[in-house]
Short mmCIF file of C-alpha atoms in Angstrom, two decimals:
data_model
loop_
_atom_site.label_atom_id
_atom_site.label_comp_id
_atom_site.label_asym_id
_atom_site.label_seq_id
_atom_site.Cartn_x
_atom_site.Cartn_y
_atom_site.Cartn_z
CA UNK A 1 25.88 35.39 -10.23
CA UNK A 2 28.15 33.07 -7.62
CA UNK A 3 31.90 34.55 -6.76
CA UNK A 4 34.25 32.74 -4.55
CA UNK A 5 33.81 33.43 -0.84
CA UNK A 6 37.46 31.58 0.19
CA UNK A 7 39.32 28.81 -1.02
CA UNK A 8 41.49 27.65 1.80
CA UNK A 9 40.10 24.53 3.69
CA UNK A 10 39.41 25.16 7.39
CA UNK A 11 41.70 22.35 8.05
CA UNK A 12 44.55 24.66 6.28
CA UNK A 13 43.95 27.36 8.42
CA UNK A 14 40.26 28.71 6.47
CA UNK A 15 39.73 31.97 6.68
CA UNK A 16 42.37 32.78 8.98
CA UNK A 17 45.14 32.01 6.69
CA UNK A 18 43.66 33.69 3.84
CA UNK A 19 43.31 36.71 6.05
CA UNK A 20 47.19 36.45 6.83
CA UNK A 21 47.68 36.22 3.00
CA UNK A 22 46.24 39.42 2.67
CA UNK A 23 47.48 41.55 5.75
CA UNK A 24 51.27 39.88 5.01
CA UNK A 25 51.34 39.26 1.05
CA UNK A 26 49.03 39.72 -1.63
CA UNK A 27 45.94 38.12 -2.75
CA UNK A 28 43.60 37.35 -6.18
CA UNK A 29 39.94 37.45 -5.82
CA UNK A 30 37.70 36.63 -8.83
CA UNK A 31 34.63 39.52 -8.78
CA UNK A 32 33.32 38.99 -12.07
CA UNK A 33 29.91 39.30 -10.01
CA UNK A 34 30.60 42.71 -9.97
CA UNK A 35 29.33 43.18 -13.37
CA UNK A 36 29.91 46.67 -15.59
CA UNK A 37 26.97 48.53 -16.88
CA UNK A 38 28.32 50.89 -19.45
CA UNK A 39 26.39 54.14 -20.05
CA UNK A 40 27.67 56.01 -23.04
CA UNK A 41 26.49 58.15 -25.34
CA UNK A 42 25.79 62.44 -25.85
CA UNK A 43 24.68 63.28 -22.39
CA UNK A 44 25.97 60.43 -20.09
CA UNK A 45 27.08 62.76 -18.20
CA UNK A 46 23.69 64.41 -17.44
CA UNK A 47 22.61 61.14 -17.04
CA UNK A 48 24.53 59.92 -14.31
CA UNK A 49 24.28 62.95 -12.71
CA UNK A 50 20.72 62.25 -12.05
CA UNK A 51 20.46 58.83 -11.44
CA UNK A 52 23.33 59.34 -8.72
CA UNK A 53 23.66 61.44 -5.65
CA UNK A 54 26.46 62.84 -6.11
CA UNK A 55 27.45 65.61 -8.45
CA UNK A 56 29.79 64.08 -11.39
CA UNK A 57 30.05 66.43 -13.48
CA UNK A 58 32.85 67.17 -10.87
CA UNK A 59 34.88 63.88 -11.02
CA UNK A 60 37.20 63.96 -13.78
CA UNK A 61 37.85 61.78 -16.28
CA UNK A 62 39.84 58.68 -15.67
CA UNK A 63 38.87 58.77 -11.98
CA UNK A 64 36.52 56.46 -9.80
CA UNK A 65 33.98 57.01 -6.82
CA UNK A 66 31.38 55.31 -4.65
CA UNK A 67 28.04 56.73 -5.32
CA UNK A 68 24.54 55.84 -4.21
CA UNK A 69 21.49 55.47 -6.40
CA UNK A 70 18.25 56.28 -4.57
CA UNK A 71 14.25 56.11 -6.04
CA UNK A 72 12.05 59.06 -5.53
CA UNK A 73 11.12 57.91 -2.10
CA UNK A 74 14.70 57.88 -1.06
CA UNK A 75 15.40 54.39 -0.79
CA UNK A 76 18.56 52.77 -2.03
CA UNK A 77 18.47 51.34 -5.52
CA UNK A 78 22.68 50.53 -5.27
CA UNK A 79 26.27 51.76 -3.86
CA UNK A 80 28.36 51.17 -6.87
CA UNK A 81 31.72 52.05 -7.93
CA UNK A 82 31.40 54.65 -10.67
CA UNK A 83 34.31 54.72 -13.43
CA UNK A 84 34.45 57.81 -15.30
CA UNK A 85 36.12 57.10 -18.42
CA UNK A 86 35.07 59.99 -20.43
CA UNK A 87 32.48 62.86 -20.17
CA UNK A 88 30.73 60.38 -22.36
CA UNK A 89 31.27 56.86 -21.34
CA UNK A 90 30.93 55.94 -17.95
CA UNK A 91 30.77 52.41 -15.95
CA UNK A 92 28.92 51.16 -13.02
CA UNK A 93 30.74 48.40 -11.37
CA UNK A 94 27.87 47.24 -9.82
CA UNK A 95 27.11 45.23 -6.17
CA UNK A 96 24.56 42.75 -6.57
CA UNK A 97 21.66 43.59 -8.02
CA UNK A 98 20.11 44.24 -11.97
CA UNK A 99 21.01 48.18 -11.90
CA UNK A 100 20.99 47.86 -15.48
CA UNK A 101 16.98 47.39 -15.88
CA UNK A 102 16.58 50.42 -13.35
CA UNK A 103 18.84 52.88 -15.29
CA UNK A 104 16.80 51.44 -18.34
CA UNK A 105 13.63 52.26 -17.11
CA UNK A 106 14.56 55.15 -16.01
CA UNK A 107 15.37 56.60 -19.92
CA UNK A 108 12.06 55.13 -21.11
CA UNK A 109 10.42 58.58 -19.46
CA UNK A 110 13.92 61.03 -19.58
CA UNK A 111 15.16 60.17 -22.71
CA UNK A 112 18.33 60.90 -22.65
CA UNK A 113 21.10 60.21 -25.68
CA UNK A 114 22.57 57.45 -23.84
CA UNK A 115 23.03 53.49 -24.44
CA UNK A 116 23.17 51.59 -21.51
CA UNK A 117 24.56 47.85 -21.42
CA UNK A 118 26.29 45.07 -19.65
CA UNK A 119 29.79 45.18 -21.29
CA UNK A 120 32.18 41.98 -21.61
CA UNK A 121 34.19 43.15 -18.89
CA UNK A 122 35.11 41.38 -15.87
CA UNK A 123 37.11 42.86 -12.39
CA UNK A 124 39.48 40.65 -10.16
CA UNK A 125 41.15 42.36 -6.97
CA UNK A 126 44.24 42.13 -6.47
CA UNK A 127 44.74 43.31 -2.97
CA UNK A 128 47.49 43.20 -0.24
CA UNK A 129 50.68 44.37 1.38
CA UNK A 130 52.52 43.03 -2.03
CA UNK A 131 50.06 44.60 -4.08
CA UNK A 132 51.94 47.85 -5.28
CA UNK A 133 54.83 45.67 -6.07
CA UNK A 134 52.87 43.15 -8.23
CA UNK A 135 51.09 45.92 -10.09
CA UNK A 136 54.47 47.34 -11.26
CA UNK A 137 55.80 44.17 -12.42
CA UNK A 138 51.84 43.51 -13.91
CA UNK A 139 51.80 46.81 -16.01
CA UNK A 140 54.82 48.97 -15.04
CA UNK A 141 55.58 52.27 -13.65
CA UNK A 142 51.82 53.56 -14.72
CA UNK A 143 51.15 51.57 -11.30
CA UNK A 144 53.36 54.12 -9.11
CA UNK A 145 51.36 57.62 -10.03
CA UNK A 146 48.52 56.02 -9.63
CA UNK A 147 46.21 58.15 -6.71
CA UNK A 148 43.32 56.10 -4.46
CA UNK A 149 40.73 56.20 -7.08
CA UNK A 150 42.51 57.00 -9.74
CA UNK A 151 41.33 54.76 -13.34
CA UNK A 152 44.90 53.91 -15.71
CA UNK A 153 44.39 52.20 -19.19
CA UNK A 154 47.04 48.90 -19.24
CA UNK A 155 47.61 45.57 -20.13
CA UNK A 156 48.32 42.41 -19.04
CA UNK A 157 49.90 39.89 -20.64
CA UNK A 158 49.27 41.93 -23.89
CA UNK A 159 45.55 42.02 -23.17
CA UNK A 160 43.70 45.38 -22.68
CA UNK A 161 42.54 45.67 -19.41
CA UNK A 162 41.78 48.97 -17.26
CA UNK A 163 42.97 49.30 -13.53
CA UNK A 164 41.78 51.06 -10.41
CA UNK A 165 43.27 51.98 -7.56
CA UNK A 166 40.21 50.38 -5.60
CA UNK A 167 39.24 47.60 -3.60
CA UNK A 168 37.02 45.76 -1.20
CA UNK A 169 39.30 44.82 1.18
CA UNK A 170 40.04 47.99 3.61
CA UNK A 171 44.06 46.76 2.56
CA UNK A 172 45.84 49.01 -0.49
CA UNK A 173 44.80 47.58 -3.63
CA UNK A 174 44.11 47.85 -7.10
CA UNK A 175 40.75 46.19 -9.57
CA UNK A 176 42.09 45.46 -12.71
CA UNK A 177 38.80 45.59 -15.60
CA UNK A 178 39.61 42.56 -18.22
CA UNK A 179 38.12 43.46 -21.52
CA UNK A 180 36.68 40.99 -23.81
CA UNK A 181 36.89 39.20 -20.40
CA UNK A 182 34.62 35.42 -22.14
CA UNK A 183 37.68 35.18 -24.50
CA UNK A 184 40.76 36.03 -22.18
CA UNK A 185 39.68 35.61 -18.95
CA UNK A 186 42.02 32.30 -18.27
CA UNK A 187 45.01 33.48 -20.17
CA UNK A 188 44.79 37.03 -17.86
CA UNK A 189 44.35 34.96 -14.48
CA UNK A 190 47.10 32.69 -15.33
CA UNK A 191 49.47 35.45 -15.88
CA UNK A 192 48.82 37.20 -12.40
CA UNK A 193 49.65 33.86 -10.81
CA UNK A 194 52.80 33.48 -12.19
CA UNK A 195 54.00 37.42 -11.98
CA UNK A 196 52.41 36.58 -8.51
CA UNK A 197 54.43 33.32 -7.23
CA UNK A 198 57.15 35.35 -6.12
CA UNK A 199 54.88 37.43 -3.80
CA UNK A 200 53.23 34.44 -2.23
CA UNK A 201 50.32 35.45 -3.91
CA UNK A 202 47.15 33.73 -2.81
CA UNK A 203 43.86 33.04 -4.17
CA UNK A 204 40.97 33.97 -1.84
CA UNK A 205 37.69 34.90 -1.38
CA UNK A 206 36.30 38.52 0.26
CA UNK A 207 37.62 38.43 3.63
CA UNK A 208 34.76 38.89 5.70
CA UNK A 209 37.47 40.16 8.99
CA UNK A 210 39.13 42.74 7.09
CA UNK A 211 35.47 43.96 4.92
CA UNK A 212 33.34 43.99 8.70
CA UNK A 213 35.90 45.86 10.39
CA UNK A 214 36.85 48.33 7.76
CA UNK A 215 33.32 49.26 8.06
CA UNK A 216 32.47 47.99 3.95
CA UNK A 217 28.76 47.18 3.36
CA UNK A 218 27.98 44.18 1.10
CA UNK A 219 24.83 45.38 -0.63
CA UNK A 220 21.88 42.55 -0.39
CA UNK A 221 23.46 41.82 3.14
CA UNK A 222 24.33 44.61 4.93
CA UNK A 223 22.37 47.09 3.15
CA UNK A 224 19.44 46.71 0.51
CA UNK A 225 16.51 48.86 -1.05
CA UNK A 226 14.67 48.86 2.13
CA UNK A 227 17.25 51.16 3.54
CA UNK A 228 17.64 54.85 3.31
CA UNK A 229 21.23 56.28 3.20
CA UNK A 230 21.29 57.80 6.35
CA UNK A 231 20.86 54.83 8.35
CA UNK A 232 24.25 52.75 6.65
CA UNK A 233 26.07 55.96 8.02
CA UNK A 234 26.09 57.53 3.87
CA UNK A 235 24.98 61.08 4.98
CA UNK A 236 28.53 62.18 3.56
CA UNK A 237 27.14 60.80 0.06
CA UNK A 238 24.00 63.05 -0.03
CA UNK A 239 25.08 66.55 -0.55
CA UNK A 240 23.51 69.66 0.34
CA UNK A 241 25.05 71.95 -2.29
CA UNK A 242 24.49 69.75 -5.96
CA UNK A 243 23.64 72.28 -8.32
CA UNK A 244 21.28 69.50 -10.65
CA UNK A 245 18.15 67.59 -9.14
CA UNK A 246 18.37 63.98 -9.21
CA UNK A 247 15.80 60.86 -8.39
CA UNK A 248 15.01 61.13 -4.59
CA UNK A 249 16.78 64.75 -3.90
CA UNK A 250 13.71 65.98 -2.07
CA UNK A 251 12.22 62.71 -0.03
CA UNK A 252 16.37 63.02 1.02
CA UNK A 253 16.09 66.66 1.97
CA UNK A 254 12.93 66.01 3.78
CA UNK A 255 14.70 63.67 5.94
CA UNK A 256 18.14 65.54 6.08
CA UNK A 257 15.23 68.06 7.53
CA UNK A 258 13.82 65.43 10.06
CA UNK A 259 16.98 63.85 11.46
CA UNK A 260 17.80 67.41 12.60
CA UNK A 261 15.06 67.86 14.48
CA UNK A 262 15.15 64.52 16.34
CA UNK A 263 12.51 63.21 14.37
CA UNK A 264 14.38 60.05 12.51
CA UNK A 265 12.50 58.52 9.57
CA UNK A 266 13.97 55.06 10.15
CA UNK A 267 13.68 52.57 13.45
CA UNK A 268 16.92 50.76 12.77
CA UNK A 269 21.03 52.02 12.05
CA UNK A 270 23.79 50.23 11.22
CA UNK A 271 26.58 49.65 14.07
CA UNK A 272 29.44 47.41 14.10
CA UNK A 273 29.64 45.23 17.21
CA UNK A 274 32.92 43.29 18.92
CA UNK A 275 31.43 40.14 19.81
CA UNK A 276 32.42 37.18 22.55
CA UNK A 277 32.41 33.38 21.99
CA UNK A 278 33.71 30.85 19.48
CA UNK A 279 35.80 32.13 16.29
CA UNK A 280 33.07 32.52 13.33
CA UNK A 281 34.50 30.83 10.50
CA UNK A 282 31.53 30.91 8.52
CA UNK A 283 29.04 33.32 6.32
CA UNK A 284 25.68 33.39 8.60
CA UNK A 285 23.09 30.98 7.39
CA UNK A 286 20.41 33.20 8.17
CA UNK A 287 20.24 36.99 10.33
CA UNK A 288 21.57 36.35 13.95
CA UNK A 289 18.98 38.31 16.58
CA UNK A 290 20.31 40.90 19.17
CA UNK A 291 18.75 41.97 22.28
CA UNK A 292 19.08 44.53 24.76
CA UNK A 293 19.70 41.81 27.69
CA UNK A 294 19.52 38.26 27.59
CA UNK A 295 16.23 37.88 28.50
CA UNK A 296 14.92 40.36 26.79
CA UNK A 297 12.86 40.74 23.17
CA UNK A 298 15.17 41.01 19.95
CA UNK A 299 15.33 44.33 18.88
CA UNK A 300 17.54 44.37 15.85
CA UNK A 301 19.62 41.67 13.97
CA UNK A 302 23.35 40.98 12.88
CA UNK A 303 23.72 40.99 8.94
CA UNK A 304 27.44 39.90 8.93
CA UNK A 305 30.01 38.59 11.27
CA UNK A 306 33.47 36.81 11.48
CA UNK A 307 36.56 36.23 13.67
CA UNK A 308 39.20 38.87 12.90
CA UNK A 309 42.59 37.35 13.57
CA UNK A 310 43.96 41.07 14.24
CA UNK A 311 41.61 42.05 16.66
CA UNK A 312 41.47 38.84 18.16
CA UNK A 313 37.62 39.14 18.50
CA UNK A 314 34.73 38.18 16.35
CA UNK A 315 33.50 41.29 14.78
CA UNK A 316 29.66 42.16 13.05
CA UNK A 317 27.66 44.68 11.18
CA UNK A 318 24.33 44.65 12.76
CA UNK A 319 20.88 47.10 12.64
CA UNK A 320 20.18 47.82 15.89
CA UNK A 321 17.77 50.94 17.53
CA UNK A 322 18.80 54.51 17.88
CA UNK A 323 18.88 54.30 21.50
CA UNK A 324 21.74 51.50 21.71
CA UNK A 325 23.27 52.74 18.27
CA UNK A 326 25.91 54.45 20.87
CA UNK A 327 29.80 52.69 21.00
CA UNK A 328 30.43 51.11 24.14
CA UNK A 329 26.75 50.24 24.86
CA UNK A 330 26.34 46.16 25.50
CA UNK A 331 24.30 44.26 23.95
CA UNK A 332 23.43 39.72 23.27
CA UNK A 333 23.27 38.38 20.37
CA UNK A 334 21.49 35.25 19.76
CA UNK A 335 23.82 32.78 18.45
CA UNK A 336 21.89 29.48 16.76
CA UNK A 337 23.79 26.37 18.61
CA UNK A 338 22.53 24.10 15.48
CA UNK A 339 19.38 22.27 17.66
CA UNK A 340 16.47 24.91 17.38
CA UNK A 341 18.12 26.79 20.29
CA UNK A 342 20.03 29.56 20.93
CA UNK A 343 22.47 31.16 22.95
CA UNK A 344 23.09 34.82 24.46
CA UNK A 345 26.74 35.93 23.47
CA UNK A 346 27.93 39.58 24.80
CA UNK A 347 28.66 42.24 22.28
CA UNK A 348 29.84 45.67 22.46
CA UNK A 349 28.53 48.53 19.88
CA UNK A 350 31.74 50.14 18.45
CA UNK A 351 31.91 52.86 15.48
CA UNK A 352 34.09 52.03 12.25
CA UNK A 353 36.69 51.09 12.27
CA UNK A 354 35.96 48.57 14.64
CA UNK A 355 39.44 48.54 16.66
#
């Protein structure tokens, strides 16, 4: 499914301005890409719990986290945002991908007392500076208690809608969940512009500065099933102690077991990177090389980049080797200069947040 990836014309300021609208203001970003893959039912809850990494059955109700879905060979499958509605109902808000025919599949052989479907729900962010203040006037004082995380049942212009105190932006935020989201979708979006005119509310797209720098992976870009959680820096998501098995606990074990011993099962990690040259104003056409020295062979490859306006600097996600996967170590990236050439721009490996 297409989102929005900005909406302000480069001759308007692009990017930049959007990225002011955020850091300043408050923006609106249409995600109903993020689909919601309900799974529901007598033992959701055992359910999830094995599909994920993490153990739910300590999240509480009404509450939200960022899991990781692995096969049996450890591999990611998805980082979603799980919303725990009730021991018996939870949602995967997904990142791109069709999670729903894995956890499907899955049940053919466990057969658990669960439906799972794509619900007629649809997420915008509304993310910002402003974005506390819009929230209260959006669904009151329920806006004010409400923890990172946390979930809160609403509405919004009289529609039902749940809320999250999430986001995608690395600014304070919220996700508000429209239900019956192919009936009300324009009547909800309308209303958040007009509570928001008074903000300066803008529309935008993802900001790519703010996402890159905050250290936010963009699954199918940054990170995708060819990737084991280790290597995106997810260790923290793979615990030692979770009293249930789930899919790919012991290939993860086994490597937990290697890494300590020096003995990495994967070639490539994920760094950010400061880079030189011209503002990027764009999303990468295709994976920009990087190399050790200018003249030497590509080892590794940049998945996302962009000009932060704070930082002054373009920033980037990149895979690079274990041996320059160390902050402050230099590196060239091959920038395409549109002809079927290149050129070598300086870059320096820094850990997240890039600052």
């Amino acid at each position: 499914m297409y989102l929005p990836r900005g909406y302000v014309p480069e001759e308007d300021g692009g990017t930049t301005a959007e990225y002011e609208a955020l850091t300043q203001r408050v923006t609106l970003w249409d995600i109903a890409a993020a689909r919601q893959i309900r799974v529901r039912g007598r033992e959701a809850t055992e359910f999830v719990d094995y599909v994920v990494t993490r153990d739910v059955t300590r999240l509480a109700s009404m509450r939200a986290a960022y899991v990781v879905l692995c096969d049996s060979s450890g591999r990611m499958i998805n980082d979603p945002l799980l919303l725990k509605i009730s021991p018996e109902e939870y949602w995967f808000s997904i990142s791109d991908s069709d999670l729903s025919l894995w956890l499907k599949g899955v049940n053919v052989g466990k057969g658990f007392d669960v439906r799972i479907e794509e619900i007629d729900v649809s997420p915008v962010q509304i993310q910002g500076a402003e974005a506390n203040g819009l929230m209260v006037d959006l669904i009151g004082d329920v806006a004010l208690g409400m923890r990172p995380f946390g979930l809160a049942e609403a509405e919004i212009d009289g529609l039902p809608v749940l809320v999250s105190r999430t986001g995608f932006s690395g600014e304070a935020g919220y996700e508000v969940y429209l239900k019956n989201s192919t009936l009300h979708a324009e009547r909800m979006w309308e209303a958040i512009l007009r509570a928001g005119e008074k903000y300066g509310l803008a529309v935008t797209g993802p900001l790519q500065p703010h996402r890159i720098s905050s250290g936010i992976l963009a699954w199918g870009q940054d990170v995708d099933h060819e990737m084991v959680p280790f290597q995106v820096g997810l260790a923290a998501h793979i615990p030692r102690d979770k009293a249930s098995d789930y899919i790919g606990r012991d290939a993860l074990e086994r490597m937990r077991a290697d890494i300590a011993a020096g003995d990495h099962p994967y070639r490539l990690t994920m760094v950010g990177l400061r880079m030189e040259g011209d503002p990027i104003g764009d999303y990468l056409s295709d994976f920009w090389l990087v190399a050790p020295s200018p003249d030497a062979e590509p080892v590794g490859f940049v998945t996302s980049a962009s000009y932060a306006p704070k930082l002054r600097t373009n920033v980037a996600l990149a895979r690079l080797p274990l041996a320059l996967a160390v902050p402050g170590t230099q590196v060239h990236v091959c920038v395409p200069t549109g002809d079927s050439t290149s050129r070598s721009v300086p870059a320096v490996v820094s850990a997240f947040p890039i600052e």
